[in-house]
Amino acid sequence: MASKGSAALEAMIEEATVDTDDHDDERAGLFNMIEEHLAVPFTTTVLGVEVTVRKIELAANSIVAVCARGHHRQKIDLLDLPLPTPAPDGAGWIDAYRHWAGR
């Protein structure tokens, strides 16, 4: 999936944060959209190792991907998670979150 343009990302952010009061509420609104639209599980490569993104969680100050490889689990900030090519359905919401976060 090609990255969406700034205007499209801004529209997505507006949709996710329309009834929010502060930064934490905005992040929660974006998390809800990611959780609703992102097709999980999907595989990606982190530091040269293939992992499966099992789910997305809202953490204290970020949104994280819960990655698995065998019996091992690790949470990786969604801002730092490399996406596969092609990106999973709904990955545009990750682009919107990254845009909102200034990444």
XYZ file of N, CA and C in Angstrom, residues 34 38-57 62-68 74-91 93-95 97-98 103:
156
model
N -7.491 1.844 14.460
C -6.503 0.834 14.072
C -7.017 -0.552 14.450
N -7.389 -2.700 11.142
C -6.152 -3.394 10.788
C -6.357 -4.908 10.794
N -6.002 -5.539 9.697
C -6.133 -6.996 9.580
C -4.972 -7.672 10.299
N -5.259 -8.296 11.427
C -4.261 -9.060 12.174
C -4.774 -10.488 12.300
N -3.912 -11.452 12.346
C -2.456 -11.349 12.400
C -1.860 -11.108 11.021
N -0.638 -10.570 11.011
C 0.155 -10.458 9.795
C 1.622 -10.619 10.175
N 2.431 -10.981 9.183
C 3.856 -11.156 9.452
C 4.631 -9.958 8.933
N 5.725 -9.669 9.625
C 6.650 -8.622 9.223
C 8.033 -9.019 9.715
N 9.016 -8.223 9.378
C 10.382 -8.526 9.779
C 10.880 -7.443 10.724
N 11.366 -7.872 11.889
C 11.919 -6.962 12.898
C 13.361 -7.387 13.158
N 14.291 -6.505 12.906
C 15.723 -6.783 13.086
C 16.146 -8.079 12.388
N 15.624 -8.269 11.183
C 16.005 -9.427 10.387
C 15.308 -10.721 10.737
N 14.365 -10.670 11.660
C 13.666 -11.876 12.105
C 12.178 -11.737 11.786
N 11.611 -12.765 11.159
C 10.186 -12.734 10.865
C 9.382 -12.944 12.147
N 8.410 -12.056 12.366
C 7.525 -12.152 13.529
C 6.083 -12.040 13.045
N 5.176 -12.477 13.876
C 3.758 -12.339 13.592
C 3.174 -11.299 14.540
N 2.533 -10.290 13.978
C 1.825 -9.299 14.793
C 0.481 -9.916 15.127
N 0.295 -10.236 16.397
C -0.920 -10.925 16.854
C -2.069 -9.977 17.145
N -1.725 -8.805 17.740
C -2.758 -7.833 18.078
C -2.105 -6.484 18.348
N -2.943 -5.484 18.494
C -2.516 -4.123 18.794
C -3.095 -3.771 20.157
N -2.282 -3.117 20.995
C -2.743 -2.722 22.336
C -2.468 -1.246 22.575
N 1.544 5.111 24.285
C 1.719 4.745 22.880
C 0.729 3.657 22.497
N 0.821 3.275 21.248
C 0.099 2.117 20.736
C 1.172 1.107 20.366
N 1.007 -0.133 20.780
C 2.033 -1.149 20.554
C 1.461 -2.335 19.789
N 2.361 -2.985 19.055
C 2.043 -4.233 18.374
C 2.578 -5.369 19.228
N 1.756 -6.363 19.479
C 2.195 -7.550 20.203
C 2.698 -8.539 19.158
N 4.021 -8.724 19.143
C 4.679 -9.570 18.146
C 5.041 -10.917 18.768
N 4.951 -11.954 17.954
C 5.253 -13.304 18.429
C 6.171 -14.007 17.448
N 6.792 -10.050 22.288
C 7.395 -8.751 22.582
C 6.494 -7.665 22.034
N 6.360 -6.599 22.809
C 5.588 -5.443 22.369
C 6.545 -4.451 21.721
N 6.144 -3.978 20.542
C 6.945 -3.015 19.798
C 6.062 -1.814 19.503
N 6.584 -0.633 19.806
C 5.836 0.595 19.534
C 5.434 0.616 18.066
N 4.180 0.927 17.812
C 3.681 0.934 16.445
C 4.414 1.959 15.582
N 4.954 2.996 16.208
C 5.731 3.994 15.469
C 7.030 3.397 14.928
N 7.530 2.349 15.562
C 8.794 1.727 15.179
C 8.628 0.426 14.399
N 7.403 -0.045 14.262
C 7.162 -1.334 13.615
C 7.307 -1.218 12.099
N 8.236 -1.981 11.494
C 8.313 -2.000 10.038
C 7.123 -2.767 9.471
N 6.499 -2.212 8.452
C 5.367 -2.886 7.828
C 5.841 -3.703 6.631
N 5.192 -4.822 6.390
C 5.573 -5.648 5.245
C 5.070 -5.026 3.941
N 5.597 -5.540 2.834
C 5.098 -5.159 1.520
C 4.544 -6.414 0.874
N 3.290 -6.450 0.523
C 2.314 -5.386 0.698
C 1.883 -5.274 2.163
N 1.457 -4.071 2.537
C 0.994 -3.835 3.908
C -0.356 -4.520 4.112
N -0.667 -4.886 5.347
C -1.964 -5.524 5.611
C -3.111 -4.543 5.408
N -4.295 -5.069 5.177
C -5.477 -4.218 5.072
C -5.597 -3.371 6.334
N -5.952 -2.125 6.154
C -6.130 -1.218 7.286
C -4.871 -0.517 7.734
N -3.735 -0.786 7.078
C -2.468 -0.170 7.485
C -2.467 1.342 7.288
N -4.383 3.272 8.625
C -4.605 3.843 9.956
C -3.301 3.948 10.733
N -2.357 3.059 10.468
C -1.029 3.191 11.072
C -0.346 4.421 10.500
N -0.486 4.637 9.191
C 0.064 5.845 8.568
C -0.533 7.094 9.209
N -1.781 7.370 12.255
C -1.220 7.479 13.612
C 0.191 8.056 13.567
N 0.992 7.575 12.651
C 2.363 8.079 12.516
C 2.367 9.550 12.125
N 5.620 11.526 12.768
C 6.613 10.621 12.178
C 6.416 10.482 10.701
